[in-house]
Short mmCIF file of C-alpha atoms and ligand atoms in Angstrom, two decimals:
data_model
loop_
_atom_site.label_atom_id
_atom_site.label_comp_id
_atom_site.label_asym_id
_atom_site.label_seq_id
_atom_site.Cartn_x
_atom_site.Cartn_y
_atom_site.Cartn_z
CA UNK A 1 -1.37 4.70 15.58
CA UNK A 2 -3.04 1.41 16.48
CA UNK A 3 -0.88 -1.63 17.02
CA UNK A 4 -2.39 -4.83 15.64
CA UNK A 5 0.17 -7.32 16.85
CA UNK A 6 0.62 -8.71 20.34
CA UNK A 7 3.65 -8.62 22.57
CA UNK A 8 4.75 -12.27 22.35
CA UNK A 9 6.26 -14.46 25.06
CA UNK A 10 10.04 -14.70 25.28
CA UNK A 11 10.91 -17.98 26.92
CA UNK A 12 14.02 -19.88 27.76
CA UNK A 13 13.61 -23.32 26.23
CA UNK A 14 14.81 -26.15 28.45
CA UNK A 15 14.74 -28.83 25.72
CA UNK A 16 16.45 -26.69 23.05
CA UNK A 17 18.98 -25.30 25.53
CA UNK A 18 19.88 -28.85 26.48
CA UNK A 19 20.50 -29.76 22.82
CA UNK A 20 22.51 -26.60 22.15
CA UNK A 21 24.48 -26.69 25.39
CA UNK A 22 23.69 -22.99 25.83
CA UNK A 23 20.70 -20.77 26.58
CA UNK A 24 18.14 -20.80 23.77
CA UNK A 25 15.51 -18.06 24.07
CA UNK A 26 12.37 -18.39 21.96
CA UNK A 27 10.53 -15.33 20.69
CA UNK A 28 7.13 -16.94 20.17
CA UNK A 29 5.81 -15.24 17.03
CA UNK A 30 3.71 -18.35 16.40
CA UNK A 31 1.41 -16.93 19.10
CA UNK A 32 0.42 -13.86 17.05
CA UNK A 33 -3.30 -13.78 16.11
CA UNK A 34 -2.49 -14.68 12.47
CA UNK A 35 0.03 -17.32 13.50
CA UNK A 36 3.22 -15.57 12.41
CA UNK A 37 5.47 -12.52 12.84
CA UNK A 38 3.98 -11.16 9.58
CA UNK A 39 1.34 -9.33 11.60
CA UNK A 40 3.98 -6.98 13.03
CA UNK A 41 5.09 -5.53 9.72
CA UNK A 42 1.85 -5.87 7.85
CA UNK A 43 -0.04 -4.33 10.76
CA UNK A 44 2.41 -1.43 10.66
CA UNK A 45 1.96 -0.96 6.89
CA UNK A 46 -1.84 -1.26 6.99
CA UNK A 47 -2.20 1.21 9.89
CA UNK A 48 0.02 3.66 8.03
CA UNK A 49 -2.13 3.49 4.89
CA UNK A 50 -5.38 3.76 6.85
CA UNK A 51 -4.10 6.86 8.62
CA UNK A 52 -3.47 8.51 5.25
CA UNK A 53 -6.98 7.65 4.09
CA UNK A 54 -6.81 4.65 1.75
CA UNK A 55 -10.11 2.89 1.09
CA UNK A 56 -8.98 -0.68 0.52
CA UNK A 57 -6.12 -3.16 0.78
CA UNK A 58 -4.89 -5.77 -1.67
CA UNK A 59 -2.55 -8.74 -1.23
CA UNK A 60 -1.21 -11.35 -3.62
CA UNK A 61 -0.23 -13.90 -0.98
CA UNK A 62 -2.16 -17.09 -0.30
CA UNK A 63 0.06 -17.63 2.74
CA UNK A 64 0.72 -15.94 6.04
CA UNK A 65 1.03 -12.47 4.49
CA UNK A 66 -2.40 -12.70 2.85
CA UNK A 67 -4.01 -13.83 6.08
CA UNK A 68 -2.32 -11.01 7.98
CA UNK A 69 -3.56 -8.38 5.49
CA UNK A 70 -7.08 -9.85 5.72
CA UNK A 71 -6.94 -9.73 9.53
CA UNK A 72 -5.67 -6.14 9.57
CA UNK A 73 -8.37 -5.03 7.12
CA UNK A 74 -11.08 -6.54 9.31
CA UNK A 75 -9.64 -4.89 12.41
CA UNK A 76 -9.27 -1.51 10.70
CA UNK A 77 -12.65 -1.69 8.95
CA UNK A 78 -11.23 -1.70 5.41
CA UNK A 79 -12.21 -4.07 2.58
CA UNK A 80 -9.45 -6.49 1.57
CA UNK A 81 -8.99 -8.41 -1.67
CA UNK A 82 -6.50 -11.25 -1.81
CA UNK A 83 -5.56 -12.55 -5.26
CA UNK A 84 -4.09 -16.05 -5.13
CA UNK A 85 -2.89 -18.49 -7.81
CA UNK A 86 -4.79 -21.71 -8.60
CA UNK A 87 -2.29 -23.73 -6.58
CA UNK A 88 -3.37 -22.13 -3.27
CA UNK A 89 -4.88 -24.81 -0.98
CA UNK A 90 -8.60 -24.54 -0.22
CA UNK A 91 -7.80 -24.42 3.50
CA UNK A 92 -5.71 -21.25 3.04
CA UNK A 93 -8.47 -19.63 0.99
CA UNK A 94 -10.98 -20.51 3.73
CA UNK A 95 -8.80 -18.86 6.38
CA UNK A 96 -8.57 -15.67 4.32
CA UNK A 97 -12.36 -15.66 3.77
CA UNK A 98 -12.72 -16.32 7.49
CA UNK A 99 -11.19 -12.87 8.03
CA UNK A 100 -13.94 -11.47 5.80
CA UNK A 101 -11.65 -10.75 2.85
CA UNK A 102 -12.57 -11.38 -0.76
CA UNK A 103 -10.49 -14.12 -2.43
CA UNK A 104 -9.89 -14.00 -6.19
CA UNK A 105 -8.26 -17.07 -7.71
CA UNK A 106 -6.28 -16.01 -10.77
CA UNK A 107 -3.33 -17.42 -12.70
CA UNK A 108 -1.12 -20.48 -12.59
CA UNK A 109 1.75 -18.83 -10.78
CA UNK A 110 2.26 -16.28 -8.04
CA UNK A 111 3.62 -13.83 -10.65
CA UNK A 112 0.32 -13.93 -12.53
CA UNK A 113 -1.74 -13.50 -9.35
CA UNK A 114 0.54 -10.63 -8.34
CA UNK A 115 0.05 -8.97 -11.72
CA UNK A 116 -3.71 -9.21 -11.31
CA UNK A 117 -3.46 -7.80 -7.77
CA UNK A 118 -1.42 -4.84 -9.04
CA UNK A 119 -4.07 -4.08 -11.65
CA UNK A 120 -6.65 -3.68 -8.84
CA UNK A 121 -4.64 -0.95 -7.12
CA UNK A 122 -4.91 2.80 -7.44
CA UNK A 123 -4.51 5.96 -5.39
CA UNK A 124 -6.85 4.77 -2.62
CA UNK A 125 -6.37 1.02 -2.86
CA UNK A 126 -2.88 -0.25 -2.04
CA UNK A 127 -1.02 -3.51 -2.43
CA UNK A 128 0.72 -4.72 0.71
CA UNK A 129 3.95 -6.45 -0.27
CA UNK A 130 4.78 -9.66 1.66
CA UNK A 131 8.42 -8.75 2.39
CA UNK A 132 9.85 -5.81 0.41
CA UNK A 133 8.63 -2.64 2.14
CA UNK A 134 10.38 -0.42 4.73
CA UNK A 135 7.12 -0.12 6.70
CA UNK A 136 7.13 -3.91 7.11
CA UNK A 137 10.70 -3.93 8.39
CA UNK A 138 9.86 -1.20 10.90
CA UNK A 139 7.06 -3.40 12.20
CA UNK A 140 9.14 -6.58 12.32
CA UNK A 141 11.86 -4.69 14.24
CA UNK A 142 9.52 -4.42 17.24
CA UNK A 143 10.20 -8.06 18.09
CA UNK A 144 13.79 -7.10 18.87
CA UNK A 145 12.60 -4.03 20.81
CA UNK A 146 10.55 -6.37 23.00
CA UNK A 147 13.40 -8.82 23.54
CA UNK A 148 15.74 -5.93 24.42
CA UNK A 149 13.20 -4.45 26.82
CA UNK A 150 13.04 -7.83 28.57
CA UNK A 151 16.75 -7.43 29.23
CA UNK A 152 17.92 -10.08 26.77
CA UNK A 153 21.23 -9.45 25.07
CA UNK A 154 21.88 -12.47 22.83
CA UNK A 155 25.24 -13.61 21.42
CA UNK A 156 23.45 -14.66 18.22
CA UNK A 157 20.07 -14.37 16.55
CA UNK A 158 18.66 -17.31 14.60
CA UNK A 159 15.91 -16.80 12.02
CA UNK A 160 14.47 -18.04 8.71
CA UNK A 161 14.76 -16.20 5.40
CA UNK A 162 12.24 -16.17 2.56
CA UNK A 163 12.21 -12.80 0.84
CA UNK A 164 14.24 -11.34 3.69
CA UNK A 165 11.63 -9.07 5.24
CA UNK A 166 12.06 -10.64 8.65
CA UNK A 167 15.85 -10.41 8.29
CA UNK A 168 15.66 -6.68 7.43
CA UNK A 169 13.37 -6.04 10.39
CA UNK A 170 15.49 -7.98 12.87
CA UNK A 171 18.69 -6.25 11.72
CA UNK A 172 16.99 -2.87 12.00
CA UNK A 173 15.87 -3.85 15.51
CA UNK A 174 19.36 -4.95 16.52
CA UNK A 175 20.89 -1.70 15.27
CA UNK A 176 18.18 0.39 17.01
CA UNK A 177 18.88 -1.36 20.29
CA UNK A 178 22.65 -1.11 20.46
CA UNK A 179 23.21 -4.66 19.25
CA UNK A 180 24.78 -3.95 15.87
CA UNK A 181 27.56 -6.43 16.68
CA UNK A 182 25.29 -9.43 17.32
CA UNK A 183 25.78 -12.01 14.55
CA UNK A 184 22.78 -13.51 12.76
CA UNK A 185 22.34 -17.02 11.40
CA UNK A 186 19.92 -16.91 8.46
CA UNK A 187 18.35 -20.27 7.61
CA UNK A 188 16.71 -21.43 4.40
CA UNK A 189 15.65 -24.80 3.01
CA UNK A 190 17.85 -26.02 0.14
CA UNK A 191 15.05 -25.71 -2.40
CA UNK A 192 14.52 -22.04 -1.54
CA UNK A 193 18.05 -20.85 -0.73
CA UNK A 194 17.95 -17.54 -2.61
CA UNK A 195 20.04 -15.72 0.00
CA UNK A 196 22.54 -18.57 0.23
CA UNK A 197 22.93 -18.67 -3.57
CA UNK A 198 23.47 -14.89 -3.73
CA UNK A 199 26.10 -14.95 -0.97
CA UNK A 200 27.88 -17.90 -2.59
CA UNK A 201 27.94 -16.12 -5.96
CA UNK A 202 28.80 -12.73 -4.48
CA UNK A 203 25.93 -11.06 -6.30
CA UNK A 204 22.21 -10.51 -5.75
CA UNK A 205 20.73 -13.25 -7.91
CA UNK A 206 17.39 -14.88 -8.64
CA UNK A 207 16.74 -18.62 -8.41
CA UNK A 208 15.24 -20.31 -11.44
CA UNK A 209 12.79 -22.31 -9.41
CA UNK A 210 11.64 -23.05 -5.90
CA UNK A 211 11.31 -26.65 -4.71
CA UNK A 212 10.49 -27.01 -1.02
CA UNK A 213 7.67 -27.86 1.38
CA UNK A 214 8.62 -24.64 3.19
CA UNK A 215 6.42 -22.57 0.88
CA UNK A 216 6.68 -19.46 3.08
CA UNK A 217 10.39 -19.31 2.18
CA UNK A 218 9.64 -19.52 -1.55
CA UNK A 219 10.94 -16.18 -2.80
CA UNK A 220 13.17 -16.57 -5.86
CA UNK A 221 15.08 -13.42 -4.97
CA UNK A 222 15.51 -11.70 -1.62
CA UNK A 223 14.72 -8.01 -1.22
CA UNK A 224 17.52 -5.69 -2.34
CA UNK A 225 17.68 -4.28 1.18
CA UNK A 226 18.27 -7.77 2.65
CA UNK A 227 21.13 -8.30 0.23
CA UNK A 228 22.65 -4.92 1.16
CA UNK A 229 22.37 -5.66 4.89
CA UNK A 230 24.53 -8.76 4.42
CA UNK A 231 27.34 -6.47 3.30
CA UNK A 232 27.31 -4.47 6.52
CA UNK A 233 26.22 -6.85 9.27
CA UNK A 234 27.64 -10.19 10.35
CA UNK A 235 25.10 -12.50 8.66
CA UNK A 236 25.88 -16.18 8.15
CA UNK A 237 23.67 -18.09 5.75
CA UNK A 238 22.98 -21.78 5.93
CA UNK A 239 20.41 -24.25 4.68
CA UNK A 240 18.82 -27.56 5.62
CA UNK A 241 16.90 -30.24 3.74
CA UNK A 242 13.11 -30.32 3.74
CA UNK A 243 13.29 -33.50 5.82
CA UNK A 244 15.42 -31.80 8.48
CA UNK A 245 12.98 -28.87 8.59
CA UNK A 246 9.94 -31.15 8.89
CA UNK A 247 11.54 -33.40 11.51
CA UNK A 248 12.45 -30.29 13.51
CA UNK A 249 8.80 -29.17 13.44
CA UNK A 250 7.75 -32.58 14.80
CA UNK A 251 10.40 -32.48 17.49
CA UNK A 252 9.42 -28.91 18.44
CA UNK A 253 5.76 -29.98 18.68
CA UNK A 254 6.84 -32.70 21.13
CA UNK A 255 9.15 -30.33 23.05
CA UNK A 256 6.89 -27.26 23.22
CA UNK A 257 3.41 -28.41 22.16
CA UNK A 258 3.37 -25.79 19.37
CA UNK A 259 2.92 -26.41 15.64
CA UNK A 260 4.96 -24.37 13.17
CA UNK A 261 5.54 -24.51 9.41
CA UNK A 262 8.70 -26.06 7.90
CA UNK A 263 9.68 -22.44 7.11
CA UNK A 264 10.18 -22.08 10.85
CA UNK A 265 11.50 -25.63 11.13
CA UNK A 266 14.52 -24.49 9.09
CA UNK A 267 15.58 -22.31 12.05
CA UNK A 268 14.78 -24.99 14.62
CA UNK A 269 16.88 -27.44 12.59
CA UNK A 270 19.98 -25.32 13.24
CA UNK A 271 19.58 -26.02 16.97
CA UNK A 272 18.45 -29.64 16.71
CA UNK A 273 21.18 -30.30 14.12
CA UNK A 274 23.81 -28.60 16.36
CA UNK A 275 24.93 -26.13 13.72
CA UNK A 276 28.64 -25.23 14.16
CA UNK A 277 27.81 -21.51 14.06
CA UNK A 278 26.03 -21.85 17.42
CA UNK A 279 28.82 -23.77 19.16
CA UNK A 280 30.50 -20.85 20.96
CA UNK A 281 27.33 -18.80 21.51
CA UNK A 282 26.20 -18.70 25.13
CA UNK A 283 22.83 -17.06 24.61
CA UNK A 284 20.84 -17.58 21.42
CA UNK A 285 17.66 -15.75 20.42
CA UNK A 286 15.56 -17.92 18.09
CA UNK A 287 12.70 -16.23 16.24
CA UNK A 288 9.89 -18.80 16.21
CA UNK A 289 8.34 -17.28 13.10
CA UNK A 290 5.37 -19.70 13.13
CA UNK A 291 3.01 -20.01 10.16
CA UNK A 292 -0.55 -21.34 9.78
CA UNK A 293 0.06 -23.62 6.78
CA UNK A 294 0.58 -26.70 8.90
CA UNK A 295 -1.23 -29.46 10.77
CA UNK A 296 0.09 -32.47 12.61
CA UNK A 297 -1.26 -34.78 9.89
CA UNK A 298 0.42 -32.66 7.21
CA UNK A 299 3.79 -32.86 9.00
CA UNK A 300 3.52 -36.64 9.21
CA UNK A 301 2.56 -36.86 5.53
CA UNK A 302 5.51 -34.66 4.48
CA UNK A 303 7.86 -36.75 6.58
CA UNK A 304 6.54 -39.98 5.06
CA UNK A 305 6.96 -38.67 1.51
CA UNK A 306 10.42 -37.22 2.19
CA UNK A 307 11.57 -40.43 3.91
CA UNK A 308 10.49 -42.33 0.81
CA UNK A 309 12.37 -39.98 -1.52
CA UNK A 310 15.56 -40.44 0.48
CA UNK A 311 18.36 -37.88 0.90
C1 PLP B 401 6.95 -15.00 5.57
C2 PLP B 401 7.46 -16.06 6.41
C3 PLP B 401 8.83 -16.37 6.46
C4 PLP B 401 9.85 -15.65 5.62
O1 PLP B 401 9.87 -14.28 5.87
P1 PLP B 401 10.54 -13.27 4.84
O2 PLP B 401 10.25 -11.95 5.42
O3 PLP B 401 9.87 -13.49 3.52
O4 PLP B 401 11.97 -13.60 4.79
C5 PLP B 401 9.25 -17.38 7.30
N1 PLP B 401 8.39 -18.05 8.04
C6 PLP B 401 7.07 -17.80 8.04
C7 PLP B 401 6.18 -18.62 8.89
C8 PLP B 401 6.56 -16.80 7.22
O5 PLP B 401 5.25 -16.54 7.21
#
């Protein structure tokens, strides 16, 4: 089966290690062709469906998942339709079209776009879910395979959580590689803390609304599998403000000359903000999940607006 993702660099970060007072290893998923780890899982799912003979792919994400499906379709020679809500920025639509996919703008909310996308599917045209699919998790798990193959055995893994697809994949990867005892710090922004709210309440719940600049974390409810994993692996959940996430992106750009979305900034903020969870960890693996929905100007604008709003 073809692999659509790249093996990404794993680098020891001098600036982040200095802040943390321990080794911080960066798995640079921002370097994937579509700008995020999504390509691992989505590539895995798309290759699987092609091998069984589907004729087309559908996505309902105007973000990194939609771009990844469009990219995979182009690479595999399959037509892709991405249905996005009216709120999707023109720039994101352009990027999806740039991968030769058809963009349909439909509905006010993601739910409406998703409903439309579902109606386009049939036996030979499948919808690729952005986070809730075992094929995706299998693909995401390869980032841990790579880190393990490089000889890294971390004392903690640090990642961001939206719908929990990345979390499921990383946990699967840890368990596959004899690292079932390695604790995970799962970061969200406060306006999208669906995992944090579920853990605090002790039940798998859905948020009423999402309010964050970290749009890639904007799932109202995490996948059932992600919730279950938290019951059988040492997962600590924490959250940061949008301002902390954005400032961490700016600081990371200065430290490593790489731009990432605030969704990824939430993880970086745990290091820059010296999160207590990391205090006794000697070797930290940070998944630099990336994201294309960002520019330097946009980061500065977010920071300006958030500064004005105050804490
Ligand atoms: C999708 C995405 C996330 C969240 O991943 P989930 O699998 O939904 O938890 C975080 N960061 C970026 C850049 C993403 O594209």
